[in-house]
mmCIF file of C-alpha atoms and ligand atoms in Angstrom:
data_model
loop_
_atom_site.group_PDB
_atom_site.id
_atom_site.type_symbol
_atom_site.label_atom_id
_atom_site.label_comp_id
_atom_site.label_asym_id
_atom_site.label_seq_id
_atom_site.Cartn_x
_atom_site.Cartn_y
_atom_site.Cartn_z
ATOM 1 C CA MET A 1 -1.856 -3.861 -31.692
ATOM 2 C CA THR A 2 2.175 -3.915 -33.477
ATOM 3 C CA HIS A 3 2.403 -7.569 -36.014
ATOM 4 C CA ARG A 4 5.032 -9.502 -34.444
ATOM 5 C CA GLN A 5 7.138 -12.870 -36.107
ATOM 6 C CA THR A 6 6.331 -15.974 -33.363
ATOM 7 C CA SER A 7 8.791 -18.040 -32.162
ATOM 8 C CA ILE A 8 7.711 -22.120 -31.649
ATOM 9 C CA LEU A 9 11.351 -24.015 -30.284
ATOM 10 C CA LYS A 10 10.783 -27.242 -28.723
ATOM 11 C CA ALA A 11 11.772 -26.631 -25.216
ATOM 12 C CA SER A 12 15.672 -27.143 -24.778
ATOM 13 C CA PRO A 13 18.162 -24.960 -23.198
ATOM 14 C CA GLU A 14 19.214 -23.631 -26.736
ATOM 15 C CA ALA A 15 15.970 -22.383 -26.837
ATOM 16 C CA ILE A 16 15.370 -21.919 -23.464
ATOM 17 C CA HIS A 17 18.161 -19.230 -23.043
ATOM 18 C CA GLU A 18 17.211 -17.644 -26.543
ATOM 19 C CA ALA A 19 13.868 -16.924 -23.974
ATOM 20 C CA ALA A 20 15.368 -15.590 -21.281
ATOM 21 C CA GLN A 21 17.179 -12.846 -23.896
ATOM 22 C CA ALA A 22 13.999 -12.022 -24.942
ATOM 23 C CA LEU A 23 11.886 -11.254 -21.733
ATOM 24 C CA ARG A 24 15.070 -9.050 -20.845
ATOM 25 C CA ARG A 25 15.161 -7.698 -24.413
ATOM 26 C CA GLY A 26 11.200 -6.611 -23.072
ATOM 27 C CA GLY A 27 9.861 -9.267 -25.442
ATOM 28 C CA LEU A 28 6.450 -11.164 -24.871
ATOM 29 C CA VAL A 29 7.637 -15.139 -24.653
ATOM 30 C CA ALA A 30 4.844 -17.632 -24.168
ATOM 31 C CA PHE A 31 6.436 -20.682 -21.389
ATOM 32 C CA PRO A 32 4.576 -23.938 -20.160
ATOM 33 C CA THR A 33 3.687 -24.055 -16.289
ATOM 34 C CA GLU A 34 2.703 -26.572 -14.399
ATOM 35 C CA THR A 35 -1.416 -25.462 -14.513
ATOM 36 C CA VAL A 36 -2.227 -23.495 -18.090
ATOM 37 C CA TYR A 37 1.300 -21.464 -20.784
ATOM 38 C CA GLY A 38 1.721 -18.381 -18.976
ATOM 39 C CA LEU A 39 2.563 -14.884 -21.324
ATOM 40 C CA GLY A 40 5.274 -14.210 -19.647
ATOM 41 C CA ALA A 41 6.944 -10.354 -19.921
ATOM 42 C CA ASP A 42 9.431 -8.113 -17.267
ATOM 43 C CA ALA A 43 7.420 -7.834 -14.709
ATOM 44 C CA THR A 44 9.969 -4.456 -13.650
ATOM 45 C CA SER A 45 9.151 -2.676 -17.492
ATOM 46 C CA ASP A 46 5.811 -1.194 -17.969
ATOM 47 C CA ALA A 47 6.621 -1.226 -21.728
ATOM 48 C CA ALA A 48 7.318 -5.058 -21.118
ATOM 49 C CA VAL A 49 3.542 -5.748 -19.468
ATOM 50 C CA ALA A 50 1.199 -2.753 -20.905
ATOM 51 C CA ALA A 51 2.455 -5.317 -23.534
ATOM 52 C CA ILE A 52 1.249 -8.171 -21.886
ATOM 53 C CA PHE A 53 -2.408 -6.102 -22.087
ATOM 54 C CA ALA A 54 -2.757 -5.256 -24.944
ATOM 55 C CA ALA A 55 -1.592 -8.985 -27.153
ATOM 56 C CA LYS A 56 -4.397 -10.941 -24.804
ATOM 57 C CA ASN A 57 -6.466 -7.669 -25.189
ATOM 58 C CA ARG A 58 -7.427 -7.961 -21.480
ATOM 59 C CA PRO A 59 -8.602 -5.576 -19.816
ATOM 60 C CA GLN A 60 -6.486 -3.057 -18.123
ATOM 61 C CA PHE A 61 -7.989 -3.393 -13.977
ATOM 62 C CA ASN A 62 -7.338 -6.593 -13.776
ATOM 63 C CA PRO A 63 -4.206 -7.649 -12.431
ATOM 64 C CA LEU A 64 -1.509 -10.470 -12.820
ATOM 65 C CA ILE A 65 0.778 -13.225 -10.940
ATOM 66 C CA VAL A 66 4.605 -12.287 -11.030
ATOM 67 C CA HIS A 67 6.577 -14.968 -11.086
ATOM 68 C CA PHE A 68 9.747 -15.938 -9.407
ATOM 69 C CA ALA A 69 12.656 -18.655 -9.541
ATOM 70 C CA ASP A 70 12.487 -19.814 -5.746
ATOM 71 C CA ALA A 71 10.842 -18.623 -2.407
ATOM 72 C CA GLU A 72 13.499 -15.605 -0.978
ATOM 73 C CA ARG A 73 13.436 -13.779 -4.766
ATOM 74 C CA ALA A 74 9.779 -13.323 -3.521
ATOM 75 C CA ALA A 75 9.689 -12.277 0.027
ATOM 76 C CA ALA A 76 12.033 -8.682 -1.210
ATOM 77 C CA ALA A 77 8.809 -8.611 -3.790
ATOM 78 C CA VAL A 78 6.364 -8.325 -0.803
ATOM 79 C CA ALA A 79 6.387 -9.310 2.349
ATOM 80 C CA PHE A 80 5.324 -12.510 4.273
ATOM 81 C CA ASP A 81 4.726 -12.801 7.150
ATOM 82 C CA GLU A 82 4.778 -16.807 9.158
ATOM 83 C CA ARG A 83 1.102 -17.908 7.254
ATOM 84 C CA ALA A 84 2.542 -16.678 4.276
ATOM 85 C CA ARG A 85 6.332 -18.358 4.185
ATOM 86 C CA THR A 86 4.235 -21.526 6.162
ATOM 87 C CA MET A 87 1.863 -21.791 2.811
ATOM 88 C CA ALA A 88 4.730 -21.493 0.613
ATOM 89 C CA GLN A 89 6.776 -23.923 2.551
ATOM 90 C CA ALA A 90 4.148 -26.402 1.882
ATOM 91 C CA PHE A 91 3.550 -25.906 -1.491
ATOM 92 C CA TRP A 92 6.048 -23.714 -3.398
ATOM 93 C CA PRO A 93 6.517 -24.402 -5.476
ATOM 94 C CA GLY A 94 3.867 -25.289 -7.054
ATOM 95 C CA PRO A 95 0.020 -24.849 -8.389
ATOM 96 C CA LEU A 96 0.098 -22.034 -6.207
ATOM 97 C CA THR A 97 -0.005 -17.822 -5.609
ATOM 98 C CA LEU A 98 -0.443 -15.274 -3.421
ATOM 99 C CA VAL A 99 -1.912 -12.454 -2.689
ATOM 100 C CA LEU A 100 0.456 -10.176 -0.033
ATOM 101 C CA PRO A 101 1.324 -6.350 0.555
ATOM 102 C CA ARG A 102 3.802 -4.563 -2.182
ATOM 103 C CA ARG A 103 6.968 -4.500 -0.380
ATOM 104 C CA ALA A 104 8.201 -0.505 -1.432
ATOM 105 C CA ALA A 105 10.374 0.051 -4.191
ATOM 106 C CA ASN A 106 10.471 -3.546 -4.917
ATOM 107 C CA GLY A 107 11.116 -2.658 -9.471
ATOM 108 C CA ILE A 108 8.158 -4.226 -10.006
ATOM 109 C CA SER A 109 5.790 -2.421 -12.604
ATOM 110 C CA LEU A 110 2.581 -0.525 -11.108
ATOM 111 C CA LEU A 111 0.958 -2.109 -13.994
ATOM 112 C CA VAL A 112 0.970 -5.769 -12.174
ATOM 113 C CA SER A 113 -0.993 -4.603 -9.625
ATOM 114 C CA ALA A 114 -3.481 -2.783 -11.669
ATOM 115 C CA GLY A 115 -4.590 0.074 -8.999
ATOM 116 C CA LEU A 116 -3.759 -3.152 -5.328
ATOM 117 C CA ASP A 117 -1.082 -2.854 -2.943
ATOM 118 C CA THR A 118 -1.207 -6.159 -3.241
ATOM 119 C CA VAL A 119 1.597 -8.652 -5.396
ATOM 120 C CA ALA A 120 -0.505 -12.128 -6.407
ATOM 121 C CA VAL A 121 2.888 -14.173 -7.026
ATOM 122 C CA ARG A 122 3.646 -18.005 -8.006
ATOM 123 C CA VAL A 123 6.678 -20.022 -7.423
ATOM 124 C CA PRO A 124 6.143 -22.804 -10.135
ATOM 125 C CA SER A 125 7.545 -26.192 -10.227
ATOM 126 C CA GLN A 126 7.352 -26.939 -13.898
ATOM 127 C CA PRO A 127 11.365 -27.056 -14.368
ATOM 128 C CA VAL A 128 11.259 -25.045 -18.138
ATOM 129 C CA ALA A 129 9.703 -22.727 -16.447
ATOM 130 C CA ARG A 130 12.272 -22.700 -13.863
ATOM 131 C CA ALA A 131 15.255 -22.840 -15.507
ATOM 132 C CA LEU A 132 13.333 -19.921 -17.101
ATOM 133 C CA LEU A 133 12.790 -17.921 -14.659
ATOM 134 C CA VAL A 134 16.990 -18.520 -13.115
ATOM 135 C CA GLU A 135 19.015 -17.398 -16.090
ATOM 136 C CA ALA A 136 16.094 -14.528 -16.507
ATOM 137 C CA GLY A 137 17.043 -13.396 -13.529
ATOM 138 C CA LEU A 138 14.082 -11.320 -14.215
ATOM 139 C CA PRO A 139 10.484 -11.780 -11.255
ATOM 140 C CA VAL A 140 8.338 -12.311 -15.013
ATOM 141 C CA ALA A 141 4.368 -11.088 -15.402
ATOM 142 C CA ALA A 142 3.407 -14.017 -16.835
ATOM 143 C CA PRO A 143 -1.080 -14.216 -16.854
ATOM 144 C CA SER A 144 -2.681 -17.831 -18.922
ATOM 145 C CA ALA A 145 -1.366 -16.971 -22.525
ATOM 146 C CA ASN A 146 -4.546 -16.667 -24.197
ATOM 147 C CA ARG A 147 -7.173 -13.521 -25.104
ATOM 148 C CA SER A 148 -8.370 -12.077 -22.160
ATOM 149 C CA PHE A 149 -11.881 -14.699 -21.722
ATOM 150 C CA SER A 150 -10.989 -17.812 -23.781
ATOM 151 C CA VAL A 151 -10.178 -21.134 -21.872
ATOM 152 C CA SER A 152 -6.840 -20.955 -20.895
ATOM 153 C CA PRO A 153 -4.401 -22.673 -23.087
ATOM 154 C CA THR A 154 -2.441 -26.436 -21.831
ATOM 155 C CA THR A 155 -0.343 -26.935 -25.749
ATOM 156 C CA ALA A 156 1.933 -24.307 -27.065
ATOM 157 C CA SER A 157 -0.751 -24.973 -29.877
ATOM 158 C CA HIS A 158 -3.305 -23.700 -28.307
ATOM 159 C CA VAL A 159 -0.492 -20.640 -27.210
ATOM 160 C CA ALA A 160 -0.333 -19.914 -30.651
ATOM 161 C CA ALA A 161 -4.316 -20.206 -31.866
ATOM 162 C CA ASP A 162 -5.052 -17.414 -29.901
ATOM 163 C CA LEU A 163 -1.611 -15.119 -30.148
ATOM 164 C CA ASP A 164 -0.080 -15.933 -32.834
ATOM 165 C CA GLY A 165 1.358 -13.056 -34.522
ATOM 166 C CA ARG A 166 1.781 -11.098 -31.214
ATOM 167 C CA ILE A 167 4.078 -12.368 -29.045
ATOM 168 C CA ASP A 168 7.915 -12.502 -29.827
ATOM 169 C CA LEU A 169 8.203 -16.973 -29.082
ATOM 170 C CA ILE A 170 7.030 -19.477 -27.824
ATOM 171 C CA LEU A 171 8.137 -22.168 -25.518
ATOM 172 C CA ASP A 172 6.984 -25.314 -25.824
ATOM 173 C CA ASP A 173 7.084 -29.165 -23.969
ATOM 174 C CA GLY A 174 4.264 -30.153 -24.683
ATOM 175 C CA PRO A 175 0.466 -30.922 -22.032
ATOM 176 C CA CYS A 176 0.125 -28.711 -18.737
ATOM 177 C CA ARG A 177 -0.332 -31.391 -16.391
ATOM 178 C CA LEU A 178 -2.316 -30.334 -13.943
ATOM 179 C CA GLY A 179 -4.550 -27.971 -16.603
ATOM 180 C CA LEU A 180 -5.662 -25.638 -14.045
ATOM 181 C CA GLU A 181 -5.228 -22.939 -13.237
ATOM 182 C CA SER A 182 -2.985 -22.067 -9.966
ATOM 183 C CA THR A 183 -5.116 -21.911 -7.109
ATOM 184 C CA VAL A 184 -5.481 -18.010 -5.399
ATOM 185 C CA VAL A 185 -5.316 -17.389 -1.339
ATOM 186 C CA ASP A 186 -5.277 -14.189 -0.512
ATOM 187 C CA LEU A 187 -3.884 -13.717 2.391
ATOM 188 C CA SER A 188 -2.980 -9.512 2.832
ATOM 189 C CA THR A 189 -6.292 -9.925 4.422
ATOM 190 C CA LYS A 190 -6.872 -11.331 8.381
ATOM 191 C CA ALA A 191 -8.502 -13.166 6.945
ATOM 192 C CA SER A 192 -7.003 -16.293 4.914
ATOM 193 C CA THR A 193 -9.772 -15.296 1.402
ATOM 194 C CA LEU A 194 -9.922 -18.673 -1.697
ATOM 195 C CA LEU A 195 -9.581 -16.503 -4.879
ATOM 196 C CA ARG A 196 -9.893 -18.385 -6.800
ATOM 197 C CA LEU A 197 -10.062 -22.396 -6.884
ATOM 198 C CA GLY A 198 -7.877 -24.070 -9.042
ATOM 199 C CA GLY A 199 -4.639 -26.922 -9.708
ATOM 200 C CA LEU A 200 -4.202 -26.898 -5.845
ATOM 201 C CA PRO A 201 -7.516 -28.678 -3.854
ATOM 202 C CA VAL A 202 -8.377 -26.098 -0.863
ATOM 203 C CA GLU A 203 -8.604 -29.385 1.583
ATOM 204 C CA ASP A 204 -4.696 -29.738 0.839
ATOM 205 C CA ILE A 205 -4.521 -25.911 1.598
ATOM 206 C CA GLU A 206 -6.812 -25.719 4.881
ATOM 207 C CA ALA A 207 -4.637 -28.881 6.500
ATOM 208 C CA VAL A 208 -2.035 -26.570 5.741
ATOM 209 C CA ILE A 209 -4.102 -23.329 7.806
ATOM 210 C CA GLY A 210 -7.140 -24.720 8.137
ATOM 211 C CA PRO A 211 -9.935 -22.637 7.239
ATOM 212 C CA LEU A 212 -10.147 -20.333 3.490
ATOM 213 C CA ALA A 213 -12.903 -17.188 4.365
ATOM 214 C CA PRO A 214 -14.554 -17.353 1.275
ATOM 215 C CA PRO A 215 -14.113 -14.540 -1.507
ATOM 216 C CA THR A 216 -16.069 -11.274 0.422
ATOM 217 C CA GLY A 217 -19.155 -10.007 -2.323
ATOM 218 C CA GLY A 218 -19.056 -6.210 -3.853
ATOM 219 C CA ARG A 219 -16.734 -5.349 -6.975
ATOM 220 C CA PRO A 220 -14.656 -8.994 -6.479
ATOM 221 C CA LYS A 221 -11.457 -9.148 -6.473
ATOM 222 C CA SER A 222 -10.008 -11.023 -8.295
ATOM 223 C CA PRO A 223 -11.027 -10.390 -11.698
ATOM 224 C CA GLY A 224 -11.286 -13.824 -12.953
ATOM 225 C CA MET A 225 -13.964 -14.802 -10.349
ATOM 226 C CA LEU A 226 -16.494 -12.605 -12.435
ATOM 227 C CA SER A 227 -19.193 -15.011 -12.815
ATOM 228 C CA ARG A 228 -18.290 -15.406 -17.162
ATOM 229 C CA HIS A 229 -14.762 -15.412 -17.574
ATOM 230 C CA TYR A 230 -14.115 -18.570 -18.054
ATOM 231 C CA ALA A 231 -15.962 -18.658 -21.757
ATOM 232 C CA PRO A 232 -16.553 -21.222 -24.297
ATOM 233 C CA GLY A 233 -18.496 -19.373 -27.193
ATOM 234 C CA ARG A 234 -21.489 -22.143 -27.328
ATOM 235 C CA PRO A 235 -24.254 -22.237 -24.500
ATOM 236 C CA VAL A 236 -23.019 -25.409 -21.457
ATOM 237 C CA ARG A 237 -25.756 -27.125 -19.883
ATOM 238 C CA LEU A 238 -24.124 -29.030 -16.694
ATOM 239 C CA ASN A 239 -25.059 -32.544 -15.137
ATOM 240 C CA ALA A 240 -26.285 -33.534 -18.980
ATOM 241 C CA ALA A 241 -27.693 -37.821 -18.498
ATOM 242 C CA GLU A 242 -27.210 -37.613 -22.421
ATOM 243 C CA ALA A 243 -27.489 -35.223 -25.277
ATOM 244 C CA GLY A 244 -29.878 -33.395 -26.204
ATOM 245 C CA PRO A 245 -30.502 -33.006 -30.414
ATOM 246 C CA ASP A 246 -27.100 -30.893 -31.622
ATOM 247 C CA GLU A 247 -25.031 -31.550 -29.031
ATOM 248 C CA ALA A 248 -21.884 -32.151 -28.502
ATOM 249 C CA LEU A 249 -21.976 -34.615 -24.723
ATOM 250 C CA LEU A 250 -18.103 -33.919 -22.192
ATOM 251 C CA GLY A 251 -18.882 -37.881 -20.275
ATOM 252 C CA PHE A 252 -17.451 -38.122 -17.186
ATOM 253 C CA GLY A 253 -16.919 -41.377 -15.419
ATOM 254 C CA PRO A 254 -17.488 -44.936 -16.399
ATOM 255 C CA HIS A 255 -20.976 -45.281 -18.455
ATOM 256 C CA VAL A 256 -21.459 -42.342 -20.177
ATOM 257 C CA PRO A 257 -22.645 -43.638 -23.747
ATOM 258 C CA GLY A 258 -22.358 -41.602 -27.033
ATOM 259 C CA ALA A 259 -19.813 -38.469 -25.109
ATOM 260 C CA THR A 260 -18.620 -36.923 -27.866
ATOM 261 C CA LEU A 261 -15.277 -36.856 -25.639
ATOM 262 C CA ASN A 262 -14.861 -38.185 -22.370
ATOM 263 C CA LEU A 263 -12.185 -36.232 -19.742
ATOM 264 C CA SER A 264 -11.688 -39.097 -17.642
ATOM 265 C CA PRO A 265 -13.009 -43.004 -18.626
ATOM 266 C CA ARG A 266 -11.995 -43.950 -15.373
ATOM 267 C CA GLY A 267 -13.406 -41.433 -13.484
ATOM 268 C CA ASN A 268 -10.007 -39.782 -11.966
ATOM 269 C CA LEU A 269 -10.291 -36.155 -11.628
ATOM 270 C CA ALA A 270 -6.803 -35.344 -11.724
ATOM 271 C CA GLU A 271 -6.759 -36.915 -15.445
ATOM 272 C CA ALA A 272 -10.338 -34.817 -16.333
ATOM 273 C CA ALA A 273 -8.865 -31.907 -15.324
ATOM 274 C CA ALA A 274 -5.350 -32.035 -17.293
ATOM 275 C CA ASN A 275 -7.693 -33.057 -19.966
ATOM 276 C CA PHE A 276 -10.415 -30.098 -19.237
ATOM 277 C CA PHE A 277 -9.336 -27.286 -21.442
ATOM 278 C CA ALA A 278 -8.251 -29.180 -24.390
ATOM 279 C CA MET A 279 -11.301 -30.752 -24.187
ATOM 280 C CA MET A 280 -13.750 -27.426 -24.014
ATOM 281 C CA ARG A 281 -11.430 -25.702 -27.191
ATOM 282 C CA GLU A 282 -12.456 -28.857 -29.316
ATOM 283 C CA LEU A 283 -16.144 -29.144 -28.793
ATOM 284 C CA ASP A 284 -15.743 -25.386 -29.041
ATOM 285 C CA ARG A 285 -14.602 -25.529 -32.898
ATOM 286 C CA GLY A 286 -17.296 -28.297 -33.743
ATOM 287 C CA GLU A 287 -20.262 -28.177 -35.312
ATOM 288 C CA PHE A 288 -22.172 -28.110 -32.518
ATOM 289 C CA ALA A 289 -24.878 -25.525 -31.172
ATOM 290 C CA ALA A 290 -24.745 -26.786 -27.597
ATOM 291 C CA ILE A 291 -21.995 -28.355 -25.665
ATOM 292 C CA ALA A 292 -23.762 -30.806 -22.288
ATOM 293 C CA VAL A 293 -21.232 -31.958 -20.040
ATOM 294 C CA SER A 294 -21.954 -35.149 -16.950
ATOM 295 C CA PRO A 295 -21.646 -33.923 -14.224
ATOM 296 C CA ILE A 296 -18.039 -33.750 -12.140
ATOM 297 C CA PRO A 297 -18.051 -34.569 -8.254
ATOM 298 C CA GLN A 298 -17.532 -31.807 -6.703
ATOM 299 C CA THR A 299 -14.501 -32.857 -3.606
ATOM 300 C CA GLY A 300 -10.419 -31.985 -4.244
ATOM 301 C CA LEU A 301 -10.114 -30.579 -8.259
ATOM 302 C CA GLY A 302 -12.791 -31.530 -9.248
ATOM 303 C CA ARG A 303 -14.440 -28.401 -7.236
ATOM 304 C CA ALA A 304 -11.608 -26.664 -9.459
ATOM 305 C CA ILE A 305 -13.504 -28.347 -12.568
ATOM 306 C CA ASN A 306 -16.616 -27.598 -11.563
ATOM 307 C CA ASP A 307 -15.866 -23.881 -10.645
ATOM 308 C CA ARG A 308 -14.985 -22.963 -14.988
ATOM 309 C CA LEU A 309 -17.973 -25.481 -16.027
ATOM 310 C CA ASN A 310 -20.617 -23.230 -13.797
ATOM 311 C CA ARG A 311 -19.271 -19.967 -15.204
ATOM 312 C CA ALA A 312 -19.199 -21.577 -18.687
ATOM 313 C CA ALA A 313 -22.664 -21.967 -18.217
ATOM 314 C CA THR A 314 -23.724 -17.941 -16.849
ATOM 315 C CA PRO A 315 -25.047 -16.484 -19.744
ATOM 316 C CA GLN A 316 -23.439 -14.266 -21.341
ATOM 317 C CA GLY A 317 -23.985 -10.961 -19.579
ATOM 318 C CA ALA A 318 -25.838 -12.038 -16.998
ATOM 319 C CA ASP A 319 -23.605 -10.140 -14.260
ATOM 320 C CA ASP A 320 -21.290 -7.457 -12.858
ATOM 321 C CA MET A 321 -18.765 -6.847 -15.635
ATOM 322 C CA ASN A 322 -17.813 -3.924 -14.486
ATOM 323 C CA GLY A 323 -18.868 -2.312 -18.273
ATOM 324 C CA ILE A 324 -16.522 -4.433 -19.814
ATOM 325 C CA SER A 325 -17.419 -6.991 -22.555
ATOM 326 C CA ALA A 326 -16.143 -9.306 -24.568
ATOM 327 C CA PRO A 327 -13.702 -8.158 -27.223
HETATM 328 O O1 TXA B 401 -1.489 -20.791 -12.858
HETATM 329 C C1 TXA B 401 -1.309 -19.527 -13.564
HETATM 330 O O2 TXA B 401 -1.937 -18.890 -11.747
HETATM 331 C C2 TXA B 401 -1.340 -18.602 -14.605
HETATM 332 C C3 TXA B 401 0.079 -18.843 -15.226
HETATM 333 C C4 TXA B 401 -0.159 -19.053 -16.191
HETATM 334 O O3 TXA B 401 0.366 -19.421 -13.540
HETATM 335 N N1 TXA B 401 -1.353 -17.807 -14.424
HETATM 336 C C5 TXA B 401 -3.182 -17.560 -14.382
HETATM 337 O O4 TXA B 401 -2.684 -15.363 -14.684
HETATM 338 O O5 TXA B 401 -3.542 -17.719 -14.362
HETATM 339 P P1 TXA B 401 -4.847 -14.653 -14.458
HETATM 340 O O6 TXA B 401 -4.072 -13.108 -15.347
HETATM 341 O O7 TXA B 401 -4.931 -15.799 -16.007
HETATM 342 O O8 TXA B 401 -5.145 -15.078 -14.012
HETATM 343 C C6 TXA B 401 -4.296 -14.508 -12.391
HETATM 344 C C7 TXA B 401 -5.588 -14.889 -11.648
HETATM 345 C C8 TXA B 401 -6.670 -13.205 -12.077
HETATM 346 O O9 TXA B 401 -7.932 -13.775 -11.214
HETATM 347 C C9 TXA B 401 -6.474 -12.054 -10.756
HETATM 348 O O10 TXA B 401 -7.427 -10.833 -11.269
HETATM 349 C C10 TXA B 401 -5.735 -12.900 -9.886
HETATM 350 O O11 TXA B 401 -4.785 -12.954 -10.199
HETATM 351 N N2 TXA B 401 -4.195 -11.215 -9.152
HETATM 352 C C11 TXA B 401 -3.251 -11.451 -9.395
HETATM 353 N N3 TXA B 401 -2.883 -10.008 -9.187
HETATM 354 C C12 TXA B 401 -4.151 -10.291 -8.324
HETATM 355 C C13 TXA B 401 -4.555 -9.181 -6.589
HETATM 356 N N4 TXA B 401 -2.792 -8.168 -6.561
HETATM 357 N N5 TXA B 401 -5.621 -9.394 -5.768
HETATM 358 C C14 TXA B 401 -5.650 -10.087 -6.384
HETATM 359 N N6 TXA B 401 -6.221 -11.406 -7.886
HETATM 360 C C15 TXA B 401 -5.454 -11.397 -8.683
HETATM 361 MG MG1 MG B 402 -6.956 -16.151 -17.278
#
């Protein structure tokens, strides 16, 4: 892992221009999206994509999402059927990732797919992300801009804390609006399959294309689904009414006396989602032995928050990590 001088630039037309140039030179650029910050590189360059894995310490088998400026460019890289067109029409630009069959000779590095014959594609809505994708004129491979097995970054300073000295540039456009990663749906199979709960509620998707199939068992198709993927360092206790000795209490809603932090005192799930990763990071740095969390309603974005919490609460080593251990 070679040392890189990491500059942090406030988003501006000049900064976006510089970031686009860095991507075109094969550099590593962290940029804001409406979900979380991504660690971007030229998806057509094997060397640039390999550098993402090195910077993140990411297991090579974990495939990456490729970001496009618009649906037309995405449709040149993967095969769109009627379902995919309907989904793209309804939800792009936005927090939805579609897994679709790779088109032959589409120029996208095979490393992006980690051996699968599909590519995960997404068109983000965040204006700085869109301007960067247009100006770079490239498909941009971008996982969340954190070290592997750490929680996703929702501010530029989270990115710097994880990746300073390992990447070239961080474009800072403040906190991410949604704060949870995109929802991932596999459309490469007959049934539309939910691979990851995320910033687009499942209820919204099902209203457009009908019921989604749950992921099938066996080797996880989407490694983001490994039970302990989203992991703070401290143990996490769910559905807590109050904090135990030495525990921090992460509250939700108006009636949580003694909460160390509260995801949303007014009980709003969108606000809770936007605060979730930042508050987990904060409590994970504090003087606490463990993190207790109030119950979160299991609807809309609450399902995506509970999904992250359930993974964080899974004891280490309790699942099949395919031989990979956290760094
Ligand atoms: O919101 C997001 O999705 C953020 C921003 C930066 O776009 N990106 C993100 O990427 O969360 P990452 O790499 O942390 O998570 C990508 C998820 C992983 O669970 C990965 O396994 C899955 O998408 N994935 C990527 N390509 C896939 C493929 N071809 N088949 C199945 N799953 C795939
Ligand atoms: Mg990630």
